[in-house]
Amino acid sequence: MPELTKDQKLALYRGLVRARKYDELNVRMASEGKLLTFYHSAQGHEAIGVGACSVLRKDDYVYMHIRGHGVPYAIGKGIDPKNCVAEHLGKATGWGGGITGVHMVDKENGVLGVGGTIGSCFVLSAGYALAAKKRGKGQVCVCFTGDGGMQRGQAHEAMNMAASWKLPVVWVVENNLMAWFTPFCDTSAVKDIAQVAKAYDMPGVIVDGMDVFAVREAVEKAVKRARKGEGPSLIECKTYRFRSHSEGRPDACHNKLRPQEEIEKWKERDPVKLCRERLLEEGVLTVELMDGIEREYAVEMEEAEKFALESPYPDPSRLPEIVYAP
Amino acid sequence: MKTLNYWQAISEAFAEEMERDETVFIIGENVQESPFMITKGLVERFGPERVMDAPLSELANAGATVGAACAGYRPICDLTFADFIYCAADEVLLKAAQQYFAHNGQVNAPCVFVGVAGGGFGTGPEHSHVPSAMILNNPGLKLVLPSTPYDAKGLMKAAIRDNNPVCYFFHKKLMGLTGEIPEEEYVIPLGQADIKRKGSDVTVVATLYMVHHALTAAEKLKDEISVEVIDPRSLEPLDMDTILESVKKTNRVVIVDEDTERCGVAAELGQQIMEQAFDYLDAPVRRVCSRNMPVAGAAMEKYTIPNADQVISAIRSMVE
Ligand SMILES: Cc1ncc(C[n+]2csc(CCOP(=O)(O)OP(=O)(O)O)c2C)c(N)n1
């Protein structure tokens, strides 16, 4: 792969900071009781969505994972986070019109929706890829899911189908070692999810999910392959969630709290920090620039909150109109 | 008597039945930590072999439940959200429901599928439904819907002891509700309705959280209309006799159901009442149900599921 340009590197860093700031806003609003629905923090996971989406075209599809309710992926695709904030406040300007709670959609940017049932993403994303293949314009679908999602039958059924039909889909599994409050090692026969790819005769790679550059590189390779009609890939990103499964819930594992030392240890490899250190060292980033970026997104999130708070609620008379398409 | 809340009552039923019968075990996602509390404290007491954290696969968990039940155990499968029963449709609707029939009454599946149902938290589609009609449309399954801590405990014990697959949906909005529970052991047989409030002008039939809307309505209307509130507690088996007796007394009936109106439980009950007590009816049976749409999220949820005001106006319209 050619070395990334300075601008490309900076764009990755900006994406990470923006996703983090957005997450921090949601965490705060959840603690203030402002969110009308749940919130699953993405802190620790940002490099995956940001890195992967940095190689996509506007007309590619993404199927978003619940972490950050899709924002780390969506911003890379061009979506405006203020509409995400609005949705969580149940406002008409939200990306589900204030009706869905969390089933966000931005068709323009290739986000056709998000499922409430974990793991359902696999088969639907195979369907997006099937459409992409039929259309023949080189579109791909990148589907993000957790290690929990991998345990559903759909994952395997979709992989078999996509691999036999060479569908242009890339499955990016965010293995954060936990599904809700259950550790991955308790419920998985394999240590590395990537090895499942062997069963379907497709590439399966393991990536450092804290390193936005590594994620970008792996996804870029898989996307190229998919665009050429060579079929699906499975990318396992090793990562960690820094906060509890969802806001307001104890950060438990089995029936104990997750060990703080473990969390701190992973935080040493915080994806935002890793990227910042590298770019500072390379001279791509300066302290001034860094502060500027921080401020820019802090202001953006303040504005997003204000926008959401001031937006109107949807008109409930719309509800019957959206049960069936005309 | 002691005071327990709704989830504690369910948890106590699990513990007592696990104590009583070695073949009872719990399987499901996060049952050791229990996002909905109902299995709280059980792993410490019974160990991880009987409180099994399972993979994120409702289908595998439900299927293993049915298989183990057929082979002599009495498993409880925690599906977490009741909506996720759809993810396990093959195992619950085809395998569990039809096991006994399909094998000429030679193999049965004594197990319980539990899940938290209903709205109240704005969690939107796929997380807020009460999928009861779908269960009833698959004969072979029993269906329990408790509305109080007392009922929750007694009915859970009956469900675990039942020789059939039982779906037991508890409600998000009832989790913290407290109530009196006898110190001594008790079991509430499935198929016995409970008259939650006596009255003589209008009968309201309701389950789960809707019972509380009905009681609120009855209380608000008490100076104008005498409302009888009946909670069937289980819809299969169904205690139609208690409902009919009440209808014969009041001659008017409103059915409140948090499941979707179309082809729902209320339609079924209304039709049965019409067939069996038509001559006693002074007015058409009325329904108050969730609207014919998915449950909306966030601020729009309240426009899709029933509320107490709707129950009040339905009752009023019966006597005008
Ligand atoms: C089919 C289904 N089962 C269970 C749930 C409840 N649930 C929501 S998130 C989650 C854990 C998902 O774990 P994973 O896929 O590893 O993603 P992570 O939360 O770790 O990012 C569970 C069990 C669900 N939404 N859908």
XYZ file of C-alpha atoms and ligand atoms in Angstrom:
672
model
C 0.000 0.000 0.000
C 1.289 3.523 -0.750
C 2.143 5.706 2.222
C -0.813 7.855 3.295
C -0.657 11.552 2.596
C -0.512 14.063 5.410
C -4.106 15.014 4.753
C -5.274 11.423 4.857
C -3.532 10.932 8.178
C -5.008 14.084 9.602
C -8.452 13.073 8.399
C -8.157 9.837 10.352
C -7.146 11.711 13.471
C -9.973 14.179 13.050
C -12.440 11.308 12.683
C -11.233 9.759 15.914
C -11.476 12.978 17.895
C -14.888 13.733 16.470
C -16.224 10.270 17.303
C -14.828 10.524 20.835
C -16.321 13.955 21.420
C -19.662 12.728 20.155
C -19.483 9.778 22.494
C -18.607 11.954 25.460
C -21.591 14.143 24.699
C -23.923 11.140 24.721
C -22.441 9.783 27.903
C -22.998 13.124 29.587
C -26.528 13.466 28.264
C -27.343 9.940 29.378
C -26.157 10.755 32.890
C -28.289 13.895 32.847
C -31.320 11.852 31.885
C -31.690 13.650 28.566
C -31.584 10.622 26.270
C -34.951 8.999 25.701
C -33.439 5.639 24.856
C -30.306 3.674 25.656
C -26.730 4.480 24.675
C -23.877 2.061 24.060
C -20.594 3.925 24.293
C -17.988 3.362 21.567
C -15.038 4.617 23.593
C -12.166 2.310 22.721
C -13.750 1.189 19.450
C -13.393 4.373 17.392
C -10.465 3.307 15.240
C -12.505 0.565 13.624
C -15.333 2.614 12.179
C -13.167 5.602 11.396
C -10.409 3.564 9.775
C -12.696 1.316 7.761
C -14.983 4.040 6.460
C -12.033 6.143 5.344
C -11.602 3.871 2.322
C -15.230 3.811 1.241
C -17.051 5.633 -1.503
C -20.217 7.541 -0.845
C -22.248 4.907 -2.665
C -20.844 2.002 -0.657
C -23.052 0.532 2.020
C -22.217 0.287 5.692
C -24.067 -1.739 8.246
C -23.319 -0.180 11.591
C -22.650 -1.842 14.920
C -24.320 -0.620 18.122
C -21.185 0.934 19.604
C -21.653 4.689 19.516
C -24.922 3.878 17.767
C -23.062 3.973 14.517
C -21.382 7.345 14.718
C -17.749 6.232 14.318
C -18.810 4.650 11.005
C -21.346 7.228 9.999
C -19.116 10.261 10.263
C -16.630 8.585 7.970
C -19.446 8.200 5.470
C -20.412 11.841 5.724
C -23.353 11.792 8.083
C -23.814 14.768 10.417
C -23.655 13.794 14.092
C -26.222 16.388 15.080
C -28.936 14.246 13.554
C -27.789 11.362 15.696
C -28.083 13.468 18.819
C -31.534 14.581 17.731
C -32.672 10.994 17.250
C -31.655 10.100 20.763
C -33.770 12.956 22.033
C -36.672 11.720 19.920
C -36.687 14.776 17.676
C -38.078 15.087 14.159
C -34.660 16.188 12.874
C -33.170 12.878 13.994
C -31.868 10.359 11.508
C -34.857 8.138 12.195
C -37.259 11.064 12.198
C -37.482 10.780 15.985
C -39.535 7.639 15.574
C -37.079 4.806 15.792
C -35.082 5.547 18.914
C -31.899 4.016 17.579
C -32.599 2.468 14.175
C -30.704 5.145 12.350
C -30.742 5.651 8.632
C -29.012 7.934 6.128
C -29.696 6.553 2.677
C -27.664 9.258 0.921
C -24.546 8.021 2.668
C -25.192 4.326 2.298
C -26.653 3.721 5.753
C -29.849 1.812 5.123
C -30.632 1.130 8.759
C -29.535 -0.662 11.847
C -31.015 -3.766 13.416
C -32.085 -4.169 16.993
C -31.297 -7.851 17.012
C -27.551 -8.341 17.182
C -26.237 -10.581 14.407
C -29.067 -9.822 12.012
C -26.593 -7.552 10.206
C -24.848 -10.471 8.535
C -27.623 -11.639 6.295
C -28.900 -8.187 5.457
C -25.442 -7.014 4.526
C -25.110 -10.034 2.263
C -28.324 -8.737 0.704
C -26.895 -5.245 0.232
C -23.877 -6.865 -1.381
C -26.090 -8.990 -3.592
C -27.749 -5.802 -4.832
C -24.343 -4.201 -5.324
C -23.174 -7.156 -7.374
C -26.298 -7.167 -9.515
C -25.948 -3.432 -10.117
C -22.363 -3.926 -11.274
C -21.006 -0.500 -10.301
C -18.281 -1.779 -7.995
C -20.089 -0.934 -4.776
C -19.254 -2.869 -1.622
C -20.882 -3.352 1.737
C -18.906 -3.181 4.958
C -20.715 -4.712 7.872
C -19.604 -4.036 11.449
C -20.530 -6.399 14.226
C -19.359 -7.590 17.628
C -17.955 -10.879 18.753
C -21.417 -11.607 20.156
C -22.992 -11.152 16.761
C -20.618 -13.777 15.370
C -22.244 -16.377 17.567
C -25.558 -16.291 15.829
C -26.377 -18.733 13.062
C -26.951 -15.865 10.660
C -23.241 -15.079 10.677
C -22.403 -18.504 9.353
C -25.311 -18.770 6.984
C -24.450 -15.394 5.485
C -20.764 -16.245 5.157
C -21.506 -19.420 3.316
C -23.831 -17.635 0.925
C -21.560 -14.671 0.326
C -18.497 -16.813 -0.168
C -20.183 -19.164 -2.597
C -21.667 -16.293 -4.605
C -18.597 -14.055 -4.268
C -20.612 -11.172 -2.894
C -18.795 -7.873 -2.307
C -19.083 -7.748 1.456
C -16.500 -7.192 4.174
C -17.323 -8.329 7.657
C -15.526 -6.357 10.314
C -15.870 -8.007 13.689
C -15.073 -5.834 16.687
C -13.868 -8.365 19.176
C -13.888 -6.484 22.472
C -13.796 -9.726 24.477
C -17.264 -9.158 25.891
C -20.869 -9.630 24.838
C -23.032 -7.720 27.286
C -21.671 -9.071 30.604
C -20.334 -12.367 29.311
C -16.681 -12.768 28.375
C -16.000 -14.003 24.881
C -13.853 -16.883 26.117
C -16.842 -18.384 27.951
C -18.979 -18.771 24.886
C -16.629 -19.182 21.963
C -14.821 -22.344 20.958
C -12.242 -20.355 19.024
C -9.892 -17.728 20.373
C -9.608 -15.898 17.098
C -12.755 -15.191 15.176
C -10.748 -14.693 12.005
C -10.147 -18.414 11.791
C -13.816 -18.989 11.042
C -13.136 -17.561 7.588
C -11.194 -20.713 6.708
C -14.395 -22.709 6.908
C -15.818 -20.637 4.075
C -12.620 -20.410 2.105
C -12.283 -16.651 2.333
C -9.584 -14.397 3.766
C -9.705 -13.968 7.525
C -7.314 -11.517 9.137
C -6.608 -10.251 12.625
C -6.002 -6.556 13.074
C -5.046 -4.347 15.986
C -8.374 -2.626 16.442
C -6.830 0.206 18.409
C -4.682 1.238 15.458
C -6.655 3.237 12.944
C -3.930 2.823 10.309
C -3.903 -0.943 10.622
C -7.679 -1.112 10.361
C -7.659 1.136 7.333
C -5.056 -0.950 5.569
C -6.810 -4.264 6.179
C -10.195 -2.950 5.139
C -8.753 -1.300 2.061
C -7.338 -4.602 0.919
C -10.600 -6.441 1.528
C -12.619 -3.731 -0.179
C -10.368 -3.853 -3.268
C -10.845 -7.567 -3.443
C -14.592 -7.217 -3.098
C -14.757 -4.510 -5.781
C -12.905 -6.793 -8.174
C -15.572 -9.457 -7.683
C -13.361 -11.796 -5.688
C -15.812 -12.111 -2.811
C -16.107 -11.498 0.910
C -13.522 -11.193 3.688
C -13.624 -11.376 7.433
C -11.569 -8.922 9.473
C -11.280 -9.408 13.193
C -10.340 -6.245 15.055
C -9.031 -6.870 18.545
C -10.403 -4.095 20.681
C -11.837 -3.222 24.049
C -14.708 -1.119 25.290
C -13.656 1.423 27.871
C -17.088 1.916 29.399
C -19.882 -0.359 30.465
C -22.047 -2.183 27.915
C -24.579 0.630 28.074
C -24.784 3.814 30.097
C -26.281 3.502 33.531
C -25.426 -0.179 33.819
C -22.688 -1.516 36.049
C -19.623 -2.510 34.049
C -19.958 -6.129 34.995
C -18.383 -9.338 33.815
C -20.236 -12.342 35.124
C -21.384 -11.076 38.478
C -18.382 -8.909 39.319
C -17.184 -5.545 38.103
C -14.615 -5.694 35.321
C -11.145 -5.265 36.793
C -10.104 -1.620 36.675
C -6.465 -2.576 36.004
C -7.529 -4.355 32.840
C -9.408 -1.293 31.639
C -6.481 0.989 32.462
C -4.125 -1.313 30.650
C -6.171 -1.166 27.479
C -6.517 2.591 27.846
C -2.778 2.860 27.390
C -3.592 1.896 23.834
C -6.516 4.281 23.483
C -7.019 4.626 19.714
C -7.163 8.421 19.835
C -3.990 8.582 21.883
C -2.122 6.078 19.691
C -2.920 8.029 16.567
C -2.085 11.356 18.189
C 1.295 10.119 19.399
C 2.187 8.745 16.014
C 1.203 11.899 14.169
C 3.005 14.125 16.651
C 6.099 12.040 16.237
C 5.831 12.188 12.453
C 5.372 15.933 12.654
C 2.017 15.699 10.906
C 0.321 17.031 13.995
C 1.442 19.927 16.135
C 0.227 20.759 19.592
C -1.494 23.826 18.218
C -3.245 21.892 15.492
C -4.262 19.294 18.020
C -5.822 21.891 20.301
C -7.575 23.442 17.346
C -9.120 20.100 16.371
C -10.233 19.476 19.962
C -11.909 22.867 20.102
C -13.514 22.504 16.702
C -15.288 19.301 17.645
C -16.133 20.427 21.150
C -17.932 23.355 19.543
C -19.569 21.083 16.995
C -20.958 18.866 19.749
C -22.192 21.840 21.752
C -24.007 22.983 18.663
C -25.343 19.502 18.014
C -26.787 19.360 21.505
C -28.365 22.753 21.109
C -29.762 21.794 17.700
C -31.256 18.619 19.132
C -32.709 20.290 22.198
C -34.303 22.998 20.101
C -35.665 20.693 17.405
C -39.378 19.855 17.471
C -40.816 16.451 18.268
C -42.303 14.622 15.303
C -45.994 14.881 14.587
C -47.529 11.629 15.837
C -50.087 11.758 13.044
C -47.242 10.623 10.779
C -47.086 7.224 12.435
C -49.747 5.434 10.351
C -48.152 6.825 7.186
C -44.923 4.959 7.765
C -46.333 1.500 8.349
C -46.672 0.823 4.635
C -44.846 2.499 1.773
C -47.272 4.097 -0.689
C -45.892 -12.155 54.807
C -42.878 -10.429 53.341
C -42.515 -7.702 50.770
C -40.725 -8.454 47.527
C -40.629 -6.683 44.258
C -41.604 -8.257 40.970
C -38.124 -9.352 39.851
C -37.273 -10.643 43.304
C -40.442 -12.726 43.249
C -39.401 -14.328 39.962
C -35.896 -14.897 41.254
C -37.228 -16.497 44.421
C -39.368 -18.872 42.376
C -36.288 -19.903 40.377
C -34.288 -20.496 43.539
C -36.987 -22.539 45.261
C -37.575 -24.709 42.212
C -33.856 -25.244 41.652
C -33.570 -26.243 45.279
C -36.518 -28.603 45.008
C -35.653 -30.201 41.680
C -32.140 -30.980 40.478
C -33.237 -31.072 36.867
C -34.099 -27.376 36.818
C -31.399 -25.162 35.327
C -31.196 -21.762 33.661
C -29.602 -21.025 30.326
C -29.323 -17.704 28.549
C -27.232 -14.683 27.694
C -25.753 -13.108 30.806
C -27.898 -15.013 33.272
C -25.039 -14.838 35.746
C -25.177 -11.036 35.703
C -28.801 -10.745 34.653
C -29.525 -7.507 32.838
C -33.133 -7.742 34.038
C -32.280 -8.862 37.546
C -34.448 -11.966 37.586
C -31.534 -14.361 38.015
C -29.651 -12.161 40.469
C -27.716 -14.101 43.080
C -28.442 -17.507 41.594
C -24.992 -18.307 40.263
C -23.489 -17.809 43.715
C -25.965 -20.303 45.058
C -26.203 -22.900 42.337
C -22.974 -22.499 40.391
C -22.289 -21.909 36.698
C -23.379 -25.406 35.681
C -26.945 -24.601 36.627
C -26.894 -20.896 35.815
C -25.331 -21.085 32.397
C -24.094 -18.037 30.520
C -24.729 -19.022 26.919
C -23.567 -17.689 23.546
C -25.370 -14.778 21.934
C -27.715 -17.084 20.085
C -31.340 -17.266 21.062
C -31.765 -20.076 18.600
C -28.984 -22.203 20.078
C -30.107 -21.455 23.617
C -33.742 -22.215 22.936
C -32.882 -25.308 20.932
C -30.609 -26.634 23.660
C -33.432 -25.921 26.093
C -35.924 -27.944 24.098
C -33.461 -30.771 23.572
C -32.532 -30.976 27.224
C -36.207 -30.840 28.172
C -37.037 -33.718 25.837
C -34.174 -35.650 27.426
C -35.389 -35.275 30.989
C -34.415 -31.834 32.311
C -36.551 -28.819 33.165
C -34.598 -25.923 31.723
C -35.504 -22.266 31.867
C -34.344 -20.293 28.846
C -33.874 -16.566 29.366
C -34.356 -14.842 26.014
C -33.812 -11.447 27.704
C -36.125 -9.315 25.539
C -39.363 -11.135 24.726
C -39.033 -9.791 21.168
C -36.002 -12.030 20.671
C -38.276 -15.053 20.698
C -38.533 -14.345 16.980
C -34.812 -15.129 16.686
C -35.568 -18.564 18.105
C -38.729 -19.135 16.119
C -37.825 -22.559 14.762
C -36.975 -23.892 18.200
C -39.853 -22.326 20.129
C -42.693 -22.281 17.616
C -41.947 -25.447 15.705
C -39.889 -27.658 17.981
C -41.112 -26.825 21.490
C -44.735 -26.234 20.545
C -45.103 -29.286 18.362
C -42.858 -31.791 20.113
C -45.576 -33.661 21.982
C -48.028 -33.703 19.087
C -45.448 -34.593 16.465
C -44.279 -37.570 18.478
C -47.641 -38.995 19.273
C -47.550 -37.839 22.877
C -44.379 -39.791 23.571
C -41.895 -36.948 23.916
C -42.656 -33.767 25.799
C -40.634 -30.617 26.399
C -41.107 -29.275 29.925
C -39.335 -25.931 29.765
C -39.937 -22.226 30.311
C -38.993 -19.391 27.950
C -38.808 -16.083 29.755
C -38.398 -12.576 28.416
C -39.047 -8.994 29.390
C -41.864 -7.536 27.322
C -43.557 -4.270 26.571
C -42.979 -0.565 26.275
C -42.190 2.128 28.744
C -38.536 2.763 28.056
C -38.604 4.147 24.530
C -36.394 1.386 23.212
C -38.308 1.242 19.943
C -38.863 -1.529 17.410
C -37.454 -4.989 18.191
C -37.214 -4.206 21.918
C -40.697 -3.190 23.088
C -43.299 -5.649 21.894
C -45.538 -8.029 23.840
C -45.606 -10.926 21.390
C -48.462 -12.866 22.947
C -50.791 -13.474 19.997
C -47.906 -15.002 18.093
C -47.438 -17.518 20.900
C -51.142 -18.324 21.091
C -51.200 -18.891 17.374
C -48.883 -21.838 17.984
C -50.850 -24.367 20.035
C -48.671 -26.530 22.220
C -47.187 -23.526 24.007
C -48.582 -22.145 27.231
C -48.501 -18.432 27.926
C -48.162 -16.728 31.300
C -48.329 -12.954 31.835
C -47.969 -11.945 35.497
C -49.010 -8.489 36.702
C -47.990 -8.561 40.394
C -45.094 -9.945 42.449
C -47.429 -12.460 44.107
C -48.622 -13.750 40.739
C -45.130 -13.650 39.285
C -43.790 -16.045 41.876
C -46.693 -18.460 42.072
C -47.101 -18.674 38.323
C -43.381 -19.177 37.711
C -43.393 -22.155 40.033
C -46.330 -23.636 38.145
C -44.639 -22.922 34.818
C -41.468 -24.748 35.847
C -43.453 -27.743 37.063
C -45.616 -27.877 33.956
C -44.930 -30.711 31.542
C -45.231 -28.418 28.540
C -43.225 -25.548 27.110
C -44.392 -22.343 28.747
C -43.678 -18.808 27.572
C -43.543 -16.468 30.514
C -43.295 -12.771 29.694
C -42.740 -10.292 32.466
C -43.041 -6.533 31.968
C -40.402 -3.785 31.949
C -42.632 -1.351 33.798
C -43.384 -3.768 36.623
C -39.827 -4.629 37.634
C -39.777 -2.464 40.734
C -43.402 -3.048 41.774
C -43.587 -4.380 45.329
C -46.153 -6.686 46.845
C -46.789 -9.083 49.670
C -45.601 -12.662 49.351
C -46.462 -15.399 51.841
C -43.565 -16.838 53.821
C -44.724 -20.345 53.046
C -44.520 -21.896 49.623
C -47.392 -21.475 47.185
C -48.055 -22.282 43.557
C -50.674 -20.582 41.406
C -52.066 -23.096 38.937
C -52.004 -21.940 35.336
C -55.459 -21.157 33.978
C -56.937 -19.398 37.015
C -57.966 -15.815 36.417
C -57.787 -13.355 39.266
C -60.373 -10.665 39.898
C -58.112 -7.734 40.689
C -61.035 -5.461 41.553
C -64.721 -6.200 41.980
C -67.320 -4.161 40.129
C -70.753 -4.386 38.573
C -71.060 -2.073 35.556
C -68.218 -2.897 33.181
C -65.730 -5.764 33.006
C -62.179 -4.938 31.989
C -59.958 -7.863 31.007
C -56.236 -7.057 31.000
C -52.813 -8.611 31.513
C -49.307 -7.459 32.487
C -48.920 -3.685 32.790
C -52.364 -3.137 31.293
C -53.879 -4.491 34.522
C -52.484 -1.424 36.231
C -53.964 0.902 33.615
C -57.288 -0.861 34.182
C -56.999 -0.437 37.959
C -56.088 3.228 37.577
C -59.096 3.696 35.309
C -61.400 1.872 37.736
C -60.226 4.026 40.605
C -60.661 7.267 38.678
C -64.162 6.276 37.591
C -65.297 4.878 40.916
C -67.905 7.565 41.599
C -69.555 7.129 38.209
C -68.997 3.553 37.063
C -68.286 0.360 38.964
C -65.511 -1.456 37.090
C -64.505 -5.071 37.541
C -60.913 -5.842 36.550
C -60.048 -9.397 35.578
C -56.515 -10.582 34.994
C -56.503 -14.009 33.296
C -52.808 -14.353 34.343
C -52.322 -17.047 31.736
C -53.828 -16.958 28.250
C -53.127 -20.646 27.625
C -54.636 -22.212 29.598
C -57.357 -19.586 29.724
C -59.929 -19.260 32.471
C -62.854 -18.248 30.289
C -65.370 -19.126 32.988
C -64.329 -16.277 35.262
C -64.478 -13.835 32.364
C -67.907 -15.063 31.257
C -69.297 -14.931 34.763
C -68.209 -11.343 35.040
C -69.648 -10.435 31.651
C -72.957 -12.010 32.618
C -72.995 -9.721 35.643
C -71.839 -6.462 34.043
C -73.029 -7.033 30.458
C -70.202 -4.883 29.147
C -66.594 -5.674 28.461
C -63.459 -3.801 27.511
C -60.317 -5.785 26.699
C -56.966 -4.079 27.167
C -53.923 -5.626 25.541
C -50.447 -4.294 24.888
C -49.951 -6.576 21.898
C -50.892 -5.289 18.447
C -54.647 -4.932 17.950
C -54.872 -6.724 14.622
C -55.387 -10.483 15.035
C -54.502 -10.037 18.667
C -55.477 -11.489 21.993
C -58.295 -8.964 22.365
C -59.856 -10.052 19.084
C -59.720 -13.663 20.211
C -61.231 -12.968 23.634
C -63.877 -10.702 22.137
C -64.914 -13.389 19.693
C -65.079 -16.035 22.399
C -67.231 -13.738 24.531
C -69.522 -13.112 21.593
C -69.879 -16.810 20.923
C -70.472 -17.743 24.518
C -72.279 -14.791 26.060
C -73.825 -12.823 23.212
C -77.229 -12.662 24.899
C -75.730 -10.976 27.919
C -73.981 -8.186 26.047
C -75.546 -4.718 26.193
C -72.872 -3.225 23.953
C -70.261 -4.439 21.497
C -67.036 -5.623 23.105
C -64.402 -2.886 22.966
C -60.669 -3.206 22.555
C -57.833 -0.984 23.731
C -54.600 -2.342 22.240
C -51.314 -1.290 20.772
C -51.882 0.270 17.385
C -51.399 -1.670 14.198
C -47.784 -0.675 13.805
C -44.436 -1.497 15.353
C -43.857 0.113 18.754
C -42.157 3.460 18.111
C -39.116 4.593 20.069
C -38.277 7.574 22.269
C -41.003 10.230 22.533
C -43.271 8.574 19.969
C -43.667 5.350 21.916
C -46.602 6.677 23.883
C -48.627 7.133 20.719
C -48.347 3.468 19.847
C -49.122 1.639 23.112
C -52.251 1.920 25.290
C -52.525 4.309 28.220
C -54.913 4.674 31.162
C -56.821 7.553 29.547
C -57.734 5.372 26.612
C -58.988 2.733 28.999
C -61.068 5.354 30.828
C -62.682 6.617 27.669
C -63.374 3.102 26.446
C -65.103 2.274 29.727
C -67.090 5.517 29.635
C -68.203 4.893 26.086
C -69.706 1.565 27.189
C -72.182 3.149 29.574
C -73.095 6.297 27.681
C -30.559 -11.162 18.947
C -30.169 -10.323 20.112
N -29.842 -10.924 21.267
C -29.484 -10.201 22.339
C -29.458 -8.839 22.268
C -29.105 -8.014 23.492
N -27.788 -7.453 23.313
C -27.610 -6.193 22.878
S -26.010 -5.820 22.661
C -25.517 -7.356 23.185
C -24.079 -7.721 23.241
C -23.490 -7.675 21.894
O -22.197 -8.128 21.991
P -21.201 -7.927 20.803
O -21.850 -8.333 19.524
O -19.933 -8.595 21.162
O -21.005 -6.361 20.744
P -20.445 -5.401 21.890
O -21.642 -4.969 22.670
O -19.473 -6.168 22.682
O -19.833 -4.263 21.155
C -26.612 -8.128 23.523
C -26.526 -9.491 24.044
C -29.844 -8.235 21.047
N -29.915 -6.904 20.900
N -30.179 -9.003 19.995
